[in-house]
Amino acid sequence: MQNFECDYLEGAHPLIMERLAATNMEKTPGYTEDCYCEEARRKIRQACGCPDAEVYFLVGGTQTNATVIDALLRPYEGVVATETGHINQHEAGAIEAGGHKVLPVPHREGKMEAGMLSRYLKNFFADEAYAHMVNPGMVYLSHPTEYGTLYTRSELEAIAAVCKEYRLPLFLDGARLGYGLAAEETDVTLETIASVCDVFYIGGTKVGALFGEAVVFPRPGIVKQFFTIVKRHGALLAKGRLLGIQFDTLFTDGLYLDISRHAIKMAARLRQALTERGYTFFIRPQTNQLFVSLPMEKVDELSRKVRFSVWEKHENHTAVVRFATSWATRPEDIDELISLL
Amino acid sequence: MQNFECDYLEGAHPLIMERLAATNMEKTPGYTEDCYCEEARRKIRQACGCPDAEVYFLVGGTQTNATVIDALLRPYEGVVATETGHINQHEAGAIEAGGHKVLPVPHREGKMEAGMLSRYLKNFFADEAYAHMVNPGMVYLSHPTEYGTLYTRSELEAIAAVCKEYRLPLFLDGARLGYGLAAEETDVTLETIASVCDVFYIGGTKVGALFGEAVVFPRPGIVKQFFTIVKRHGALLAKGRLLGIQFDTLFTDGLYLDISRHAIKMAARLRQALTERGYTFFIRPQTNQLFVSLPMEKVDELSRKVRFSVWEKHENHTAVVRFATSWATRPEDIDELISLL
Amino acid sequence: MQNFECDYLEGAHPLIMERLAATNMEKTPGYTEDCYCEEARRKIRQACGCPDAEVYFLVGGTQTNATVIDALLRPYEGVVATETGHINQHEAGAIEAGGHKVLPVPHREGKMEAGMLSRYLKNFFADEAYAHMVNPGMVYLSHPTEYGTLYTRSELEAIAAVCKEYRLPLFLDGARLGYGLAAEETDVTLETIASVCDVFYIGGTKVGALFGEAVVFPRPGIVKQFFTIVKRHGALLAKGRLLGIQFDTLFTDGLYLDISRHAIKMAARLRQALTERGYTFFIRPQTNQLFVSLPMEKVDELSRKVRFSVWEKHENHTAVVRFATSWATRPEDIDELISLL
Amino acid sequence: MQNFECDYLEGAHPLIMERLAATNMEKTPGYTEDCYCEEARRKIRQACGCPDAEVYFLVGGTQTNATVIDALLRPYEGVVATETGHINQHEAGAIEAGGHKVLPVPHREGKMEAGMLSRYLKNFFADEAYAHMVNPGMVYLSHPTEYGTLYTRSELEAIAAVCKEYRLPLFLDGARLGYGLAAEETDVTLETIASVCDVFYIGGTKVGALFGEAVVFPRPGIVKQFFTIVKRHGALLAKGRLLGIQFDTLFTDGLYLDISRHAIKMAARLRQALTERGYTFFIRPQTNQLFVSLPMEKVDELSRKVRFSVWEKHENHTAVVRFATSWATRPEDIDELISLL
């Protein structure tokens, strides 16, 4: 049965598997202090246009979010995120486990708006009782968002300007960053992101790697001893080179963007077919995730033929379902899915 | 200048001050293990109709909320509260400091509705991804609420029934409990509360004491070694008898309810005057807090003559202000305020 | 039965009780933002010789230790303390509740030695694996120590010099500070302490107050928004003036030192009697706590006549017991105890 | 240059690499809910002789220790471990990050003694002040220990008996478990461990896997919703099958024990050569780690020819160094090392 449930169904891109096999019996220092990590860091710095960036490799998204946020906040501070932000919903309280509140703000199609953020912060600090409340200490965005939507360059710059006004670090969760950078209609590049964010990560798990997220601090010195904070979070991989090798491969000859573009093409093909068949998108598709509104009976029927995610069930007997493509989706998979629609 | 900013402006009821003075040079064991605490426990058990209740004395509300919630939740659980709940707004992240998420739900005039809670819990556990999310582990109510409103007995029973269905302990924040019990139109007694809640506290700080909150577990054995958890939260008072003496006094000859009734009478007098003068209540007053909607210019004018709290500023140049009475409000204070309106 | 179990058996010094009674019905802002707190801050700054010091008032010792340490440490840091340090033993894990490890080092009679500290830090940072370990982030001392012993001025300066070398803030727990400052053979003054420490507190609970600890940051700006951190720890007293009034009284006309000296005199009287009767001190007495080694049968006999603390039981059927005097000890109490020895 | 610094220098056993490659493009559900994990669980249950055991797969040791300990302890409890325990030294405060104190006890050659543990617990609960202290809530052992030493079956049973007496769960850190089970002189089997422990883990990272630790609760029901606790700790691998495939391979045809035995043989060969050359062992070698005492000048000389770990530097110009073999050590590596000694 075809499966479009998510973008982490398969293992890794074959080039990664080859290099892991080729280097398997080498002996290297642990804890991401090996030459492969160093090389991956060099390539990531170059791709970001930030020769001094600090780059760290962690294993998964939730642990990366928890570690970065814990590193940036002071005890009395929380992290501003949209209500739909991954950290506010599907991380089982990993942020709160570090002692910090997620400060939820409204979203539009999964996105935070600079104007809303500015009003929120202005009102917060205008409140007489603000010293009795969790203070906004940083801002968290996802790009692409949890709904697969994208910020434009000017939207990101506007948010960054608000953050700068209030001296709040801006953190971008790039678990699916490749699919954002490879989107057809985006004007956001890796360099854009490095220029507007104080810290962000480049997702590997969902974009071609077995696992791995590369945390980038474009301007060094923001966090002291992040290495030890990573260790404290149980997020330091003993055989760290596994991360170095994967990111080195992804950032060699543009592989990361290439495979991301492939997922976007597969999504475009599916989008066109869905449109032609008259399906309604819950949210206009921009990346590799397609959110479609369906009557519940259609959901039941389809789910006997193909796997996908049911995102939200509404009172009126409709549901929002998600189809996700990835670097690994084959044209014939899409064709088969289309034939089932 | 008259001051109606809150209900903790003065010290303690004179009877409490007398007893503190009379016992001042006695030597007693520390940490609430003295005879006065024992006597206060006895009287509170009796007033609750729970001869086996466990009763602990803490110093303040935020610390009590943080300690009780920490004691009841498992690491993967959060506490369900209305968005307006004190723990979600004005406790500077004390709950999150203990590693737990506040799970906010909508409110109606500060109150949680059993039907809404039931739907929320049903939807939560119906979500395929619920094991990736903070699980509801208990329910938090305030009575009176942060808006001075009151649950009816049947509303509390309905919420308790939902809690029981999902095996969630029900915790009631009674920082202003006296003013709720003494309200004119309530059918809720201390015994009602003890019968529907798994744990609650009887507020002293805002109802006649210098400080102090009495935590009651009506049915013993729910939490192991709560004493040590209190200590871990820095909430164990060395000279614990100060708490015992205060609650013993408050629960002797019905003092707690008597002084609460006085505050309610003072509020009623003020309410009538405000009504007569055509002021609009933001929320129908039920206890000692009156929330009034005023044009901003009226707010500015009044604030030159009397102190009160500005609760919310709205876009349309109006504000919600709060006048609070207390056990210490004198009729002449109210008269003076009325003359200024 | 006479009771020498600890130095917090009674209420407060009568002058404090008088002022609490006299101000009882005044209306003041909450949360230590009243005029009494302001006046107490002024007097404490003066007594410390630090006109710019930041002064905060908290309720109890454990909460003060947990709050200050949480405010000063970064996530990957711990607090260096002697094994016998209060934070390492009798605070039910309040420091760890904030996510921080206590890094225990050896003691001599309850004291930390500068040389030992220096070697410890040198070895720590010389360890190749130090980035995998909790980093020393501050140093905690008690003065008097948990054994009633005292640092000399030069000992404190030597420790402070080591701290400065490693850029570690020095925090002094002064829960019994008065008894240290009033000791016969000390050369340490409040100004000494303010000059060597980055933060310390002046204990009220054990030295004449009902409760209360005054946290002093001699040089401002070390911690941002300490007020909110205090709130987050549930350590912000609603009726904060109770703390202000107490410390204002203690720091008026030298009351704090006067009553401390009284406790020292009472201890000296007891010490002499114990010496004359041939009792062996476990630790040479310097302040208001006397630790005496006794055979277990003597302990059993004495404990039928008078209350004291059994500190340690040793394998060889002896025990260390503690007699504590305080500001409230009367000469006749000492005489009665002596007659029972 | 030969390298004996640790037992995680290489990637994974070739059979694991083969299976990862063979399954790479399969689509499976995430989060260890796939068929490979299920099969690995089945084989581990069988190997442990515990048909009902709960088995979870995590990525690394520190995160496993932090997650298990957080799951088992109540807020007021800590974990008893030897001073040398990995959780007390080299995990950057991951346990304290979860709010829990490590309660250090003395060790003998890295091991905890049942008699010492029993006395420690007896004394703890005999202390009048125990309710003011972190309560022992579980016991943590490493097998092999951090010094490569081994418990005998009767030693483990004696410790388990003490734990049972005090109702403390016993947790065994098996990061190097294979090397313990494959030791020449041990009478401890996987079934022994499953019978004495309440929870333990089977280390993959150091014994043939790329990464991965298999947590086993031999008797189910001890922890509710461990899955969500794993997620909260950022320890849930998205492509969970990577763990399932690795453990399935390791537990097929006895591979785990076979490759462990190989490491032991390599260590024995090295041990014999060291003995013949007159080197002194700091601790009698039992597993794959050899701790040798050397004069500092010998350390300097050797370190120019081969890589190893310097464990401790002593005042008398000697050092303890560690040579570690592993599943990947080749006979010719040992021969080369021997030729350099």
PDB file of N, CA, C and O in Angstrom, chain C residues 193-214:
ATOM      1  N   ILE C 193      31.897  41.290  54.451  1.00  0.00           N
ATOM      2  CA  ILE C 193      31.114  40.336  53.662  1.00  0.00           C
ATOM      3  C   ILE C 193      30.646  40.978  52.374  1.00  0.00           C
ATOM      4  O   ILE C 193      30.725  40.380  51.292  1.00  0.00           O
ATOM      5  N   ALA C 194      30.175  42.210  52.474  1.00  0.00           N
ATOM      6  CA  ALA C 194      29.717  42.892  51.268  1.00  0.00           C
ATOM      7  C   ALA C 194      30.861  43.117  50.285  1.00  0.00           C
ATOM      8  O   ALA C 194      30.651  43.156  49.072  1.00  0.00           O
ATOM      9  N   SER C 195      32.074  43.233  50.794  1.00  0.00           N
ATOM     10  CA  SER C 195      33.183  43.495  49.878  1.00  0.00           C
ATOM     11  C   SER C 195      33.685  42.226  49.205  1.00  0.00           C
ATOM     12  O   SER C 195      34.179  42.272  48.087  1.00  0.00           O
ATOM     13  N   VAL C 196      33.566  41.071  49.874  1.00  0.00           N
ATOM     14  CA  VAL C 196      34.098  39.839  49.263  1.00  0.00           C
ATOM     15  C   VAL C 196      33.046  39.056  48.470  1.00  0.00           C
ATOM     16  O   VAL C 196      33.399  38.301  47.570  1.00  0.00           O
ATOM     17  N   CYS C 197      31.784  39.239  48.785  1.00  0.00           N
ATOM     18  CA  CYS C 197      30.743  38.414  48.154  1.00  0.00           C
ATOM     19  C   CYS C 197      30.093  39.120  46.964  1.00  0.00           C
ATOM     20  O   CYS C 197      30.011  40.342  46.931  1.00  0.00           O
ATOM     21  N   ASP C 198      29.607  38.325  46.025  1.00  0.00           N
ATOM     22  CA  ASP C 198      28.807  38.879  44.938  1.00  0.00           C
ATOM     23  C   ASP C 198      27.343  38.937  45.337  1.00  0.00           C
ATOM     24  O   ASP C 198      26.569  39.727  44.806  1.00  0.00           O
ATOM     25  N   VAL C 199      26.969  38.072  46.252  1.00  0.00           N
ATOM     26  CA  VAL C 199      25.612  38.081  46.791  1.00  0.00           C
ATOM     27  C   VAL C 199      25.646  37.336  48.122  1.00  0.00           C
ATOM     28  O   VAL C 199      26.416  36.387  48.302  1.00  0.00           O
ATOM     29  N   PHE C 200      24.861  37.795  49.059  1.00  0.00           N
ATOM     30  CA  PHE C 200      24.772  37.100  50.349  1.00  0.00           C
ATOM     31  C   PHE C 200      23.414  37.435  50.946  1.00  0.00           C
ATOM     32  O   PHE C 200      22.692  38.283  50.421  1.00  0.00           O
ATOM     33  N   TYR C 201      23.044  36.720  52.020  1.00  0.00           N
ATOM     34  CA  TYR C 201      21.824  37.162  52.680  1.00  0.00           C
ATOM     35  C   TYR C 201      21.983  37.259  54.184  1.00  0.00           C
ATOM     36  O   TYR C 201      22.803  36.589  54.788  1.00  0.00           O
ATOM     37  N   ILE C 202      21.207  38.159  54.721  1.00  0.00           N
ATOM     38  CA  ILE C 202      21.199  38.454  56.143  1.00  0.00           C
ATOM     39  C   ILE C 202      19.982  37.756  56.722  1.00  0.00           C
ATOM     40  O   ILE C 202      18.847  38.103  56.411  1.00  0.00           O
ATOM     41  N   GLY C 203      20.237  36.756  57.557  1.00  0.00           N
ATOM     42  CA  GLY C 203      19.150  35.931  58.062  1.00  0.00           C
ATOM     43  C   GLY C 203      18.311  36.640  59.093  1.00  0.00           C
ATOM     44  O   GLY C 203      18.851  37.198  60.064  1.00  0.00           O
ATOM     45  N   GLY C 204      17.018  36.616  58.920  1.00  0.00           N
ATOM     46  CA  GLY C 204      16.111  37.152  59.915  1.00  0.00           C
ATOM     47  C   GLY C 204      15.454  36.050  60.726  1.00  0.00           C
ATOM     48  O   GLY C 204      15.324  36.163  61.947  1.00  0.00           O
ATOM     49  N   THR C 205      15.053  34.956  60.079  1.00  0.00           N
ATOM     50  CA  THR C 205      14.303  33.889  60.739  1.00  0.00           C
ATOM     51  C   THR C 205      14.954  33.443  62.035  1.00  0.00           C
ATOM     52  O   THR C 205      14.271  33.243  63.040  1.00  0.00           O
ATOM     53  N   LYS C 206      16.288  33.284  62.011  1.00  0.00           N
ATOM     54  CA  LYS C 206      16.978  32.754  63.180  1.00  0.00           C
ATOM     55  C   LYS C 206      17.534  33.862  64.086  1.00  0.00           C
ATOM     56  O   LYS C 206      18.123  33.577  65.101  1.00  0.00           O
ATOM     57  N   VAL C 207      17.348  35.097  63.669  1.00  0.00           N
ATOM     58  CA  VAL C 207      17.940  36.217  64.411  1.00  0.00           C
ATOM     59  C   VAL C 207      16.896  37.308  64.648  1.00  0.00           C
ATOM     60  O   VAL C 207      17.014  38.420  64.156  1.00  0.00           O
ATOM     61  N   GLY C 208      15.823  36.961  65.348  1.00  0.00           N
ATOM     62  CA  GLY C 208      14.922  37.986  65.848  1.00  0.00           C
ATOM     63  C   GLY C 208      13.672  38.258  65.051  1.00  0.00           C
ATOM     64  O   GLY C 208      12.773  38.935  65.540  1.00  0.00           O
ATOM     65  N   ALA C 209      13.579  37.754  63.821  1.00  0.00           N
ATOM     66  CA  ALA C 209      12.379  37.995  63.027  1.00  0.00           C
ATOM     67  C   ALA C 209      11.433  36.800  63.096  1.00  0.00           C
ATOM     68  O   ALA C 209      11.831  35.704  63.484  1.00  0.00           O
ATOM     69  N   LEU C 210      10.178  37.054  62.722  1.00  0.00           N
ATOM     70  CA  LEU C 210       9.251  35.931  62.580  1.00  0.00           C
ATOM     71  C   LEU C 210       9.704  35.039  61.431  1.00  0.00           C
ATOM     72  O   LEU C 210       9.582  33.820  61.465  1.00  0.00           O
ATOM     73  N   PHE C 211      10.217  35.697  60.414  1.00  0.00           N
ATOM     74  CA  PHE C 211      10.691  35.020  59.196  1.00  0.00           C
ATOM     75  C   PHE C 211      11.346  36.102  58.362  1.00  0.00           C
ATOM     76  O   PHE C 211      11.173  37.305  58.646  1.00  0.00           O
ATOM     77  N   GLY C 212      12.055  35.726  57.324  1.00  0.00           N
ATOM     78  CA  GLY C 212      12.614  36.720  56.417  1.00  0.00           C
ATOM     79  C   GLY C 212      14.117  36.644  56.270  1.00  0.00           C
ATOM     80  O   GLY C 212      14.846  36.441  57.252  1.00  0.00           O
ATOM     81  N   GLU C 213      14.558  36.769  55.027  1.00  0.00           N
ATOM     82  CA  GLU C 213      15.978  36.775  54.693  1.00  0.00           C
ATOM     83  C   GLU C 213      16.172  37.939  53.712  1.00  0.00           C
ATOM     84  O   GLU C 213      15.423  38.067  52.748  1.00  0.00           O
ATOM     85  N   ALA C 214      17.187  38.757  53.987  1.00  0.00           N
ATOM     86  CA  ALA C 214      17.450  39.918  53.129  1.00  0.00           C
ATOM     87  C   ALA C 214      18.618  39.601  52.198  1.00  0.00           C
ATOM     88  O   ALA C 214      19.753  39.477  52.658  1.00  0.00           O
TER      89      ALA C 214
END
